[in-house]
Short mmCIF file of C-alpha atoms in Angstrom, two decimals:
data_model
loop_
_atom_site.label_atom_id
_atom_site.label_comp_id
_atom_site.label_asym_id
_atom_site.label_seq_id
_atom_site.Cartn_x
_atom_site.Cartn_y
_atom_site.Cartn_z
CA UNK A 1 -46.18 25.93 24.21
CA UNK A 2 -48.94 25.87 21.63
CA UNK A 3 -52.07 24.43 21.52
CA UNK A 4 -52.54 21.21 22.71
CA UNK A 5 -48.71 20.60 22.05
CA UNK A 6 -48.49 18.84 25.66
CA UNK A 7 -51.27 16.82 26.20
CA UNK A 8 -50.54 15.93 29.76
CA UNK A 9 -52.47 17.60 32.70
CA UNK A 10 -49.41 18.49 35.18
CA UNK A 11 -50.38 19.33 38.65
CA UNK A 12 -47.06 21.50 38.77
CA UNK A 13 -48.03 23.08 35.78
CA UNK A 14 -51.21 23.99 37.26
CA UNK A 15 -49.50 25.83 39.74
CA UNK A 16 -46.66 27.34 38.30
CA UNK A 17 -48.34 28.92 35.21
CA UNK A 18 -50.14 30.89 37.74
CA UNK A 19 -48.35 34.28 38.42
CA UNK A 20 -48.97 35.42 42.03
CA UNK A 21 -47.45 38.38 41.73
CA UNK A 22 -50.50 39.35 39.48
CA UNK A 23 -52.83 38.31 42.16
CA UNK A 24 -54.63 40.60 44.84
CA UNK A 25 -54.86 39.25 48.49
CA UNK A 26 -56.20 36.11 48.93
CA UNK A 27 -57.47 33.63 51.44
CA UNK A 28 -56.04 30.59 49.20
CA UNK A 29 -52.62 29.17 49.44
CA UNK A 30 -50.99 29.87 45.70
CA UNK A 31 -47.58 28.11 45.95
CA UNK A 32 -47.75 24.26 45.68
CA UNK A 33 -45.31 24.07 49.23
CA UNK A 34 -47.83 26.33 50.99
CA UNK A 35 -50.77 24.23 49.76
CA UNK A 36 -48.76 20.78 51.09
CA UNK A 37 -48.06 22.46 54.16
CA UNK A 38 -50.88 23.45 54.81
CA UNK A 39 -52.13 19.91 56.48
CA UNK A 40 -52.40 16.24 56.36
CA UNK A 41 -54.80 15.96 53.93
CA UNK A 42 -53.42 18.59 51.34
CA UNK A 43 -50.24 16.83 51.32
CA UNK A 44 -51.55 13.24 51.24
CA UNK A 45 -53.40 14.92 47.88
CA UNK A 46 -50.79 16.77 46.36
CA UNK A 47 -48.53 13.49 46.53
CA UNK A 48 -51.71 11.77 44.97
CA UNK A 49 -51.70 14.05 42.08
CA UNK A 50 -47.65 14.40 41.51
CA UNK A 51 -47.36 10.45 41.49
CA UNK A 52 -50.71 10.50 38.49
CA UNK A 53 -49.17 12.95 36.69
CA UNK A 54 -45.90 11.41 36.54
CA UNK A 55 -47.85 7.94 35.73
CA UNK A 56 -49.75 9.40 33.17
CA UNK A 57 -46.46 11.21 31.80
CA UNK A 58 -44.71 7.60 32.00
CA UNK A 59 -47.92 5.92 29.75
CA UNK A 60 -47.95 8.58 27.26
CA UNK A 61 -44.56 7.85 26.36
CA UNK A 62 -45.48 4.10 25.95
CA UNK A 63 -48.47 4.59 23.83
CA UNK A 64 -46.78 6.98 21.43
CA UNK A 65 -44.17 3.88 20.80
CA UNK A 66 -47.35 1.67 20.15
CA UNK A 67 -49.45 4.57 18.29
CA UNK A 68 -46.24 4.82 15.62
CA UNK A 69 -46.95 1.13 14.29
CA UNK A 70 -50.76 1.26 15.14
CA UNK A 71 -51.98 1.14 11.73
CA UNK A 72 -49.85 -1.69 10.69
CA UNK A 73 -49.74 -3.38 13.78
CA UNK A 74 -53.37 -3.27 15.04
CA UNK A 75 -53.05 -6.36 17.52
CA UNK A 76 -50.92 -3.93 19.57
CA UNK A 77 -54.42 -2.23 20.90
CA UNK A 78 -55.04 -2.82 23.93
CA UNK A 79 -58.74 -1.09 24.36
CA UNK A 80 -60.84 -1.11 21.63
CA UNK A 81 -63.07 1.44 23.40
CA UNK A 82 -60.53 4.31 23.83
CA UNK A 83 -59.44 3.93 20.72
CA UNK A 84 -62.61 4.06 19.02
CA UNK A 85 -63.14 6.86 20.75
CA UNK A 86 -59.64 8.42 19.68
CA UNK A 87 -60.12 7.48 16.50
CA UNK A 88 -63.82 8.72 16.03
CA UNK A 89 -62.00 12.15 16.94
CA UNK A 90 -59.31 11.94 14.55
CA UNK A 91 -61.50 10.93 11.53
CA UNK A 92 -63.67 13.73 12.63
CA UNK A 93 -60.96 16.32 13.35
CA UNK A 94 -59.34 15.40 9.75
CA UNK A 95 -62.58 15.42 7.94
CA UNK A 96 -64.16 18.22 9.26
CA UNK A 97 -62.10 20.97 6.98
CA UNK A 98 -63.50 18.83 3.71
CA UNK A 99 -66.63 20.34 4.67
CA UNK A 100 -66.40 23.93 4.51
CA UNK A 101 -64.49 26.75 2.55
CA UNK A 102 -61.59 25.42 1.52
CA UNK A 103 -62.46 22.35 0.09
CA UNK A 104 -66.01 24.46 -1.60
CA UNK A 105 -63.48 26.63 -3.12
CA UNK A 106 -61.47 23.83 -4.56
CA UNK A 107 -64.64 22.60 -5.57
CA UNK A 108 -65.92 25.89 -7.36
CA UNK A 109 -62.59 26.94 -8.99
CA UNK A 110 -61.13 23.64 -10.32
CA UNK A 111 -60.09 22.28 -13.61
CA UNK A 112 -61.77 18.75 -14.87
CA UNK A 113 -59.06 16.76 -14.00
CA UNK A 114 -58.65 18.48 -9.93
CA UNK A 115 -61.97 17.74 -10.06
CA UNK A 116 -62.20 13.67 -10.99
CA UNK A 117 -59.17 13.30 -8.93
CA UNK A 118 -61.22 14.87 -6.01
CA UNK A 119 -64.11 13.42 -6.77
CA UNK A 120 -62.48 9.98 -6.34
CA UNK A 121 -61.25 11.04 -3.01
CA UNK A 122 -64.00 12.19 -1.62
CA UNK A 123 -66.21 9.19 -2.68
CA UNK A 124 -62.98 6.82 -0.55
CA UNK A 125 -63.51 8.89 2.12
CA UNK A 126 -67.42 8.69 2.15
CA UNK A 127 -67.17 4.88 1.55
CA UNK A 128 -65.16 4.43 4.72
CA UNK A 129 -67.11 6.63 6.86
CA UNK A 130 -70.00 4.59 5.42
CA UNK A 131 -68.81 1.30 6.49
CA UNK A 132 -67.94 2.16 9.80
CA UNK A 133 -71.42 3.87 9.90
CA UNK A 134 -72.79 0.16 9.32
CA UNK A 135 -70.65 -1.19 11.73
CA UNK A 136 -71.48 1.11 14.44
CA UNK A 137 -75.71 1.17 13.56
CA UNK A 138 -75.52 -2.80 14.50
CA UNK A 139 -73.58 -1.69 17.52
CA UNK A 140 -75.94 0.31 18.68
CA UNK A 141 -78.86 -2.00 17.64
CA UNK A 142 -77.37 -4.39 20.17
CA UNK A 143 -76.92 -2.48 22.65
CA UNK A 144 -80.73 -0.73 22.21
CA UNK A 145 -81.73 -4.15 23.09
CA UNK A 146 -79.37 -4.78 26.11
CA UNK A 147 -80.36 -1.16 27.38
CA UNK A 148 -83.70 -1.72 27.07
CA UNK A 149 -84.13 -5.17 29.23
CA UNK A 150 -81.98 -3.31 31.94
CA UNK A 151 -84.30 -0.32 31.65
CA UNK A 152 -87.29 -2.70 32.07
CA UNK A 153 -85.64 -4.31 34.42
CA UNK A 154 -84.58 -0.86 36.45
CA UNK A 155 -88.04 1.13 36.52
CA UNK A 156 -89.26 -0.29 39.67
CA UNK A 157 -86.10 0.66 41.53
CA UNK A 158 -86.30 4.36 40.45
CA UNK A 159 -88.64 5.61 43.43
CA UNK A 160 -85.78 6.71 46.02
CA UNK A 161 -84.73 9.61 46.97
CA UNK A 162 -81.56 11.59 44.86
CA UNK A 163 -78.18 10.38 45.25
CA UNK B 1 -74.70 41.64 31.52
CA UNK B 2 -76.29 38.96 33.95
CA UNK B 3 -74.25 38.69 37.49
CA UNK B 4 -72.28 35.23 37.75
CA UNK B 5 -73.29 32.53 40.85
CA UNK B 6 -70.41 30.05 41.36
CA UNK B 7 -71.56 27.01 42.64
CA UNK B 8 -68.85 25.75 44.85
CA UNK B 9 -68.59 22.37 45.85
CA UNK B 10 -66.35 18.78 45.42
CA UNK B 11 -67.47 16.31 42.95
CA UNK B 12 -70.46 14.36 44.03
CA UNK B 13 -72.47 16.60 45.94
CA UNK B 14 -75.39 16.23 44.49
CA UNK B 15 -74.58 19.26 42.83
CA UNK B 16 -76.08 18.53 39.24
CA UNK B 17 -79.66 18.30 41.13
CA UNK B 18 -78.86 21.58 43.46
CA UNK B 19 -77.63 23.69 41.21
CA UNK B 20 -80.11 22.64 38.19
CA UNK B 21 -83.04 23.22 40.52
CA UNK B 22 -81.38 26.73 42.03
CA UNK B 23 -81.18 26.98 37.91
CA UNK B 24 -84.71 27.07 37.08
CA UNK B 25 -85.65 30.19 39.44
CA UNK B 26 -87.36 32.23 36.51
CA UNK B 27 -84.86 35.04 37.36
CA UNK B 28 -81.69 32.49 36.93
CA UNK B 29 -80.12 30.62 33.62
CA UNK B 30 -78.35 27.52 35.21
CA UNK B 31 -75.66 26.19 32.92
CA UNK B 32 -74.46 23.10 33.07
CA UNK B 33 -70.54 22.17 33.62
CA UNK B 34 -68.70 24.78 31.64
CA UNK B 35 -64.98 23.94 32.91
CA UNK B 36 -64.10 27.33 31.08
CA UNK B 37 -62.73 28.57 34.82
CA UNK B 38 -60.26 25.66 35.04
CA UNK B 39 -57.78 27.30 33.21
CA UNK B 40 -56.40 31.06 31.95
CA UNK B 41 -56.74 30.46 28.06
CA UNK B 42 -58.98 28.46 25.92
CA UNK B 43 -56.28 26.23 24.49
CA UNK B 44 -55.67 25.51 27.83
CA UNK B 45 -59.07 24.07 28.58
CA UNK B 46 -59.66 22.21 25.12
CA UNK B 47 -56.38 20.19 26.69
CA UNK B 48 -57.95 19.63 29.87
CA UNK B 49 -60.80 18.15 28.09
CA UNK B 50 -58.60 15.83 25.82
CA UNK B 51 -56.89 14.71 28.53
CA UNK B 52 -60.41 13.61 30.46
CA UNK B 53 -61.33 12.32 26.75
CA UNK B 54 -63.75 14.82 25.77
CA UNK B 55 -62.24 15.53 22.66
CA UNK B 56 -64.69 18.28 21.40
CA UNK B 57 -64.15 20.38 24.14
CA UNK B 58 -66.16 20.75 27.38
CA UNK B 59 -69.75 18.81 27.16
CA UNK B 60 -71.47 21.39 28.97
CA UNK B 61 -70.14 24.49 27.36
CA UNK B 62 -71.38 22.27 24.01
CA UNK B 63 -74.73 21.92 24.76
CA UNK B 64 -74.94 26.01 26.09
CA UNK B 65 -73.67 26.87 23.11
CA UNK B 66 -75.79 24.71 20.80
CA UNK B 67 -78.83 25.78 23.10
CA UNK B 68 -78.18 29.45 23.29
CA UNK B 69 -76.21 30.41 20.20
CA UNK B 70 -77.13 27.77 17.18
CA UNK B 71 -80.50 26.90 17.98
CA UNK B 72 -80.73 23.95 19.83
CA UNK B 73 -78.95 20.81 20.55
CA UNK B 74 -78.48 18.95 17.94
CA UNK B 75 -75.58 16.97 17.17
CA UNK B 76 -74.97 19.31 13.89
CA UNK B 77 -75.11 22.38 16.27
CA UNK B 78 -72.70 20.75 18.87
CA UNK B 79 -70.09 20.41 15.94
CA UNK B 80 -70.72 23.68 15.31
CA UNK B 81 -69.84 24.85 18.66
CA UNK B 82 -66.76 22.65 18.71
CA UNK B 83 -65.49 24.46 15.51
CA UNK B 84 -66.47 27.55 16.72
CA UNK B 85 -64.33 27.16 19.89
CA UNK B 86 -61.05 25.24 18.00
CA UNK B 87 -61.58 28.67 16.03
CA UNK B 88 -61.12 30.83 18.76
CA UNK B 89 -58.41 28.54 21.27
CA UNK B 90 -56.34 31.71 22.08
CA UNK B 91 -59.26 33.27 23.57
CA UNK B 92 -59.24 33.90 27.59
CA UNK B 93 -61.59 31.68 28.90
CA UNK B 94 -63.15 34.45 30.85
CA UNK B 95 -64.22 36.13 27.64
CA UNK B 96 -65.97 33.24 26.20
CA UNK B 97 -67.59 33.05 29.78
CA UNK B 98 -69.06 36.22 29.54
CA UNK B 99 -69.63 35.78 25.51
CA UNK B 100 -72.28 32.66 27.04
CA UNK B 101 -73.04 34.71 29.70
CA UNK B 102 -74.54 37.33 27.36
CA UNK B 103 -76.33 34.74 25.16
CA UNK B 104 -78.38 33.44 28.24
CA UNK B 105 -79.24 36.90 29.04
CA UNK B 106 -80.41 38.14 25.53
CA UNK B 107 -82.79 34.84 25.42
CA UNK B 108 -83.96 34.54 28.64
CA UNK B 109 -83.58 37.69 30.38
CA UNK B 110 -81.98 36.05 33.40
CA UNK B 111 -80.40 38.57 36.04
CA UNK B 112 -78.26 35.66 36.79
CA UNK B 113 -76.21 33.44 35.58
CA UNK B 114 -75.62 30.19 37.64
CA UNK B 115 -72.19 27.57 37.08
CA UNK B 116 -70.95 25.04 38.39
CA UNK B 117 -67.72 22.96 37.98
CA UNK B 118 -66.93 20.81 41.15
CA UNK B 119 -63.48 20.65 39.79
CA UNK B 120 -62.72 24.90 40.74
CA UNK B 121 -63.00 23.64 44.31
CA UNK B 122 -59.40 21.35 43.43
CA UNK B 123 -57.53 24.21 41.99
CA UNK B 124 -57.10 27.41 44.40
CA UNK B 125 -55.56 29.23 41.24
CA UNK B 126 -58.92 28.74 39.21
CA UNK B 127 -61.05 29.52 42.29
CA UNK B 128 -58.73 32.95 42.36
CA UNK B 129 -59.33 33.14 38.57
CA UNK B 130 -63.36 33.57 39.58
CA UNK B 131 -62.76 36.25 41.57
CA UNK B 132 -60.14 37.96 39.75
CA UNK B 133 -62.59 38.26 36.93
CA UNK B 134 -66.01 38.83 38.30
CA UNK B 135 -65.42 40.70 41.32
CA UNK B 136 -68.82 40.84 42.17
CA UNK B 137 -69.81 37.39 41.85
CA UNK B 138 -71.89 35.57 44.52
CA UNK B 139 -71.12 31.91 45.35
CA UNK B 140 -72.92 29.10 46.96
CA UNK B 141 -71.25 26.48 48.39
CA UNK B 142 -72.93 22.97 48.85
CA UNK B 143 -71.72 20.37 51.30
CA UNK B 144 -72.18 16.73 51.82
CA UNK B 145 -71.31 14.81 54.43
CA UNK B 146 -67.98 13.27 54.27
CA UNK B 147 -68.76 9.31 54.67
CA UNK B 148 -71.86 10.10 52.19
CA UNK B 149 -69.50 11.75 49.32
CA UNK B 150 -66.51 9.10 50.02
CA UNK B 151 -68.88 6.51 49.15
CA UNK B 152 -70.26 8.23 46.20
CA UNK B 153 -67.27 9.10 44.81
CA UNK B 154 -65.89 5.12 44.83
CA UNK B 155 -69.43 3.88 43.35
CA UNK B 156 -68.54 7.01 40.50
CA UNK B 157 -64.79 6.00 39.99
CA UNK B 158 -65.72 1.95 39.67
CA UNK B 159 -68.61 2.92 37.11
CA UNK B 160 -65.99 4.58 34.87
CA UNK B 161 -64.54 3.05 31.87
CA UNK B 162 -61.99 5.02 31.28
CA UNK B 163 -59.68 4.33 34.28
CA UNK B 164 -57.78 1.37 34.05
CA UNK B 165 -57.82 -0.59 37.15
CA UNK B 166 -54.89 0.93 38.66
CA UNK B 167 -55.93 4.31 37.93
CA UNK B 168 -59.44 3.84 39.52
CA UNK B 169 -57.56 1.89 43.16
CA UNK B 170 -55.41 5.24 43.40
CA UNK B 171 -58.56 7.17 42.96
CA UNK B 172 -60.11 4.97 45.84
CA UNK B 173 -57.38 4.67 47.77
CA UNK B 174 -57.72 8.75 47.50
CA UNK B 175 -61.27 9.42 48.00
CA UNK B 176 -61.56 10.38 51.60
CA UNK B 177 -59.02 13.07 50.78
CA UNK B 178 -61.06 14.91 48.34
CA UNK B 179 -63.42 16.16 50.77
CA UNK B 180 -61.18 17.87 53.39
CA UNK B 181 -58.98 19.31 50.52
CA UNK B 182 -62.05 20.68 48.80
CA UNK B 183 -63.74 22.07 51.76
CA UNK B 184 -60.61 23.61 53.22
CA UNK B 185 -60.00 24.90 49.30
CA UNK B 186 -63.81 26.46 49.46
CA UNK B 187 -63.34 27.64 53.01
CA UNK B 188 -60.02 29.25 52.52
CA UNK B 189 -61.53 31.12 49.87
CA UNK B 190 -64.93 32.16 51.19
CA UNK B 191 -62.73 33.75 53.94
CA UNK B 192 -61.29 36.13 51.48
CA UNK B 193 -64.79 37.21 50.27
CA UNK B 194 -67.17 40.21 51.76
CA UNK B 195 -69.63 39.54 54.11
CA UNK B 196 -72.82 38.38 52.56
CA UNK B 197 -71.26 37.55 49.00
CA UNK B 198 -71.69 33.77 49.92
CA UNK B 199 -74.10 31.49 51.56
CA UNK B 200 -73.21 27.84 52.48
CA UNK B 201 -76.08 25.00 52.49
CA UNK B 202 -76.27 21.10 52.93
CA UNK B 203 -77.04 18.83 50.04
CA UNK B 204 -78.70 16.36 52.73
CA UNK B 205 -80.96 19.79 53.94
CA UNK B 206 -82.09 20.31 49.97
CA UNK B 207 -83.64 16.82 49.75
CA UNK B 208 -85.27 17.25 52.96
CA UNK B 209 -86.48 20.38 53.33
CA UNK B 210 -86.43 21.79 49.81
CA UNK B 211 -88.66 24.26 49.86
CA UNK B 212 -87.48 26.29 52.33
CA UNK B 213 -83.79 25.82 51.02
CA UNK B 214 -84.64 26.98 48.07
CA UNK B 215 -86.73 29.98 49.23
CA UNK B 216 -83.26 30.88 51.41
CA UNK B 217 -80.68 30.94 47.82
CA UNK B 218 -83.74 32.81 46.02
CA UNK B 219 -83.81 35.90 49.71
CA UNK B 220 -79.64 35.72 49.47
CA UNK B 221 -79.49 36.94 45.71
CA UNK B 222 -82.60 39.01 46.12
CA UNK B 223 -85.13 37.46 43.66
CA UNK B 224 -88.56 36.71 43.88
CA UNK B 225 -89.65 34.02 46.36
CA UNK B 226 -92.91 33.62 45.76
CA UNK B 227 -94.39 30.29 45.20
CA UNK B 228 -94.54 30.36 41.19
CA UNK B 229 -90.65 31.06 41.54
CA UNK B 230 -90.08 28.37 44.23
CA UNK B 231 -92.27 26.02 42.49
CA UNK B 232 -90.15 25.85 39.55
CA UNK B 233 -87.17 25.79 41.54
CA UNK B 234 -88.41 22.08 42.37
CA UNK B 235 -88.54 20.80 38.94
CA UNK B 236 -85.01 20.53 37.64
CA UNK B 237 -86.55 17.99 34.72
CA UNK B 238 -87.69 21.49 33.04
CA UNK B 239 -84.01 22.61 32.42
CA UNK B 240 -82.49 21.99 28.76
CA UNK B 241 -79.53 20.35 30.46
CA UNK B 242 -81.83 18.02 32.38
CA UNK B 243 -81.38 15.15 29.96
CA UNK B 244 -78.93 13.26 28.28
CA UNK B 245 -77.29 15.56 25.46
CA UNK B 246 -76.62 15.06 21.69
CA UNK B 247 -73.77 12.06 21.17
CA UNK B 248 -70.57 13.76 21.31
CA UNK B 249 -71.63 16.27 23.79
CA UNK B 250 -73.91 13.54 25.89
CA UNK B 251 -73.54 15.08 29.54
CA UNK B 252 -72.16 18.34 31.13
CA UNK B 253 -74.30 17.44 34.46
CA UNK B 254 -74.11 13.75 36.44
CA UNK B 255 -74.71 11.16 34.42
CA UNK B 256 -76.59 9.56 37.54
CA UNK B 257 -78.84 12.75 37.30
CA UNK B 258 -79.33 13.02 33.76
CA UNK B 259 -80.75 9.44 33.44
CA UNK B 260 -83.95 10.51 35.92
CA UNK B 261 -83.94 13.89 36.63
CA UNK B 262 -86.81 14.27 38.30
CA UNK B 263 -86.42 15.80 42.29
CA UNK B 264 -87.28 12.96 44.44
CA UNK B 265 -87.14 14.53 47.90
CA UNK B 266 -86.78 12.45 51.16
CA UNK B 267 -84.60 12.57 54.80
CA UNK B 268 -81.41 10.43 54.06
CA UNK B 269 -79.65 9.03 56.93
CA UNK B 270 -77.05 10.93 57.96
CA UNK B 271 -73.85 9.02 58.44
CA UNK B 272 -71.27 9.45 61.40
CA UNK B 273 -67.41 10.02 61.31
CA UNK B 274 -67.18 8.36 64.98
CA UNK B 275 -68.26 4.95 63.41
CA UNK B 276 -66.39 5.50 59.84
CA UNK B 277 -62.88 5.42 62.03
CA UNK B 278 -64.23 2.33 63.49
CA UNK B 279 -64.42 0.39 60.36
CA UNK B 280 -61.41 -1.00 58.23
CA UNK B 281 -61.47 1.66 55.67
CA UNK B 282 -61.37 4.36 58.73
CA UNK B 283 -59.17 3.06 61.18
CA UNK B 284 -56.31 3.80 58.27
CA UNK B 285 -56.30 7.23 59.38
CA UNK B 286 -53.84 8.27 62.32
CA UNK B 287 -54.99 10.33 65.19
CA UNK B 288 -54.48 13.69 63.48
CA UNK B 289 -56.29 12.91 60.18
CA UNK B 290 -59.26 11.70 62.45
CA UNK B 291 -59.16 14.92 64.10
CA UNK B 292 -58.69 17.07 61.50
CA UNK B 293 -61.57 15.38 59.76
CA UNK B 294 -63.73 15.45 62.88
CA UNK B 295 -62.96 19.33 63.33
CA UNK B 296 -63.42 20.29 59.57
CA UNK B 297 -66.73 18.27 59.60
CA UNK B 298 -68.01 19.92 62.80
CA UNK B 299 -67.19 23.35 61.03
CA UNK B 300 -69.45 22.21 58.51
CA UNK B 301 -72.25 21.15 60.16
CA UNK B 302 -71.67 17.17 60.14
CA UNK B 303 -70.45 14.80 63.25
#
């Protein structure tokens, strides 16, 4: 498997990727039937974590139907939040090789042409980032204001002990 | 290179306050959450990450980096970090551990290097992995009650947006198993260890009797106890990781502790099993899951 090719969390996986045979003597079960066995608890957890990884396997599939028409089909989002946050990591991810060697290479060893025709992309790209940039400042003005009435509102209560 | 201290411990422990204070003996770098132990290879971890939506890689190990190897944390630095990690993803973990490890030492001069990831104490593979790789490591293991950390644990799990609503019932439903799993994990392991390589202490006893807590961790791994060193020890709002981090890289401790870091000590209440079983949530468990609990909780110093 390579990296990040599965991006589900497998509590079997967790366990059988790990080679006992390389392992010295040890005071911790290492086979998933030992750990089960082991008492009420363990298996009450290990059924826990078999039934969310088989949920979480069962929702992946789902959202990869609705990710395939997500651009042209953006009712079909169901939480804004995760996928701003998805998204924010995408446009970073994709952007982020635009700003070092290989694109500063292109830059330095073009012709005129390779260079308008970058030139034009780069200024799309910078226009969207832009505009989401405004979009996200009033965001946050918002919620500077919000966070600041609850942190007014909060001082008083911050005298306990930790918790 | 500086010797490794493993915190060990479930989520919710107040671990983020212990081991931040233990973190600011002048002879210790504390780290925040590094999660490199969780798995074998690099690639491996970046994936655990995603899958918790961190998408950059592990918060903590972020913010070390950015602190210790680009000069501070910024949110340029933290992208630098990230690509510095997606550039190495068939690393072992362990050698980007002791990569950081090295860093706090050349800085700071630290003899030791303290971590903490509650999540080691769910995986008896990655607790193994510890061990396997820094065979002289020392661990401390922090406890909580078990009606104390239940409840924290459901206040955590409703506070989180990520979780649907089904997700965060089977979490709930699930929280009074974390504890004996954990402990059992920690104790199971701790068994396998030499004599004096560990030392176990409450989370309750650090709040109430900090000082002399804290002078005990200091006399276990040898280092100066003297009331300079045990005076910082009570500051945790001095540590780098004390506060909220640059966006993209915001936490790495508990966000609970990060928003007032300060130590505010004080005797909490300490909760009983007997009269958990006699409420609705505890009379779900059967006779043996009472006991068991009861027994496991005795071990640890709770009733």
């Amino acid at each position: 498997m390579g990296p990040l090719a599965d991006g589900i969390s497998n509590f079997r996986d967790e366990w059988d990727n790990f080679l006992p045979s390389e392992l010295a003597e040890s005071g911790v079960p290492l086979n998933r039937e030992e750990f089960s066995l082991r008492d009420p608890f363990s298996e009450d957890y290990s059924n826990f974590r078999q039934e969310q990884s088989d949920n979480k396997r069962a929702n992946e599939s789902v959202d990869d139907d609705i990710r395939a028409d997500l651009l042209e089909k953006p009712f079909l989002m169901k939480n804004p939040v995760e996928e701003g946050a998805r998204g924010a990591a995408a446009v970073w991810r994709s952007l982020r090789d635009q700003l070092h060697e290989e694109t500063l290479l292109l830059i330095d060893s073009s012709g005129e042409t390779e260079l308008q025709m970058l030139r034009r992309e780069l200024l799309a790209q910078k226009a969207i980032v832009e505009a989401v940039s405004l979009g996200l400042k009033a965001q946050l003005d918002r919620l500077d204001s919000t966070l600041s009435a609850i942190v007014a509102e909060n001082s008083n209560k911050k005298s306990g002990v930790n918790d | 290179m500086a010797r490794l201290v493993m915190m060990l411990c479930p989520p919710r422990s107040f671990s983020s306050l212990v081991s931040t204070m233990i973190g600011q003996h002048p002879q210790i770098y504390g780290f925040p959450e590094l999660h490199l132990v969780v798995r074998e290879r690099l690639w491996e971890v970046m994936e655990w990450e995603v899958n918790r939506a961190k998408f950059l890689g592990p918060p903590g190990m972020l913010r070390a980096m950015a602190e210790l190897m680009f000069g501070g944390q910024t949110p340029e630095n933290v992208l630098t970090a990230a690509n510095w990690l997606e550039d190495r993803k068939d690393w072992k973990s362990v050698d980007v551990m002791n990569m950081i490890m090295d860093k706090a030492e050349e800085k700071t001069g630290a003899i030791y290097c303290l971590e903490k990831t509650p999540n080691v104490s769910f995986v008896p593979p990655a607790l193994e992995r510890v061990r396997r790789n820094w065979p002289d490591a020392l661990y401390i293991h922090v406890t909580r009650h078990p009606v104390g950390l239940k409840k924290s644990i459901e206040e955590y799990v409703s506070s989180l947006p990520r979780f649907s609503e089904e997700e965060k019932q089977a979490r709930l439903d699930n929280a009074m198993s974390f504890w004996p799993i954990t402990q059992r994990n920690i104790l199971d392991f701790c068994g396998s260890l030499n004599p004096g390589q560990y030392i176990r202490i409450r989370g309750e006893d650090v709040l109430s009797d900090s000082h002399n807590v804290m002078s005990q961790v200091a006399e276990f791994l040898g280092l100066r106890t003297d009331d300079e060193a045990i005076t910082a020890m009570l500051h945790p709002e001095n540590s780098p990781y004390a506060y909220l981090g640059p966006p993209l890289a915001a936490y790495g401790n508990d966000m609970k502790f990060v928003s007032n870091p300060v130590f505010r000590p004080g005797k909490i209440r300490m909760p009983s099993l007997a009269n958990f079983f006699e409420t609705e949530e505890g009379a779900v468990f059967d006779d043996d899951r009472k006991a068991y609990l009861t027994q496991l909780a005795n071990c640890l110093g709770y009733s």
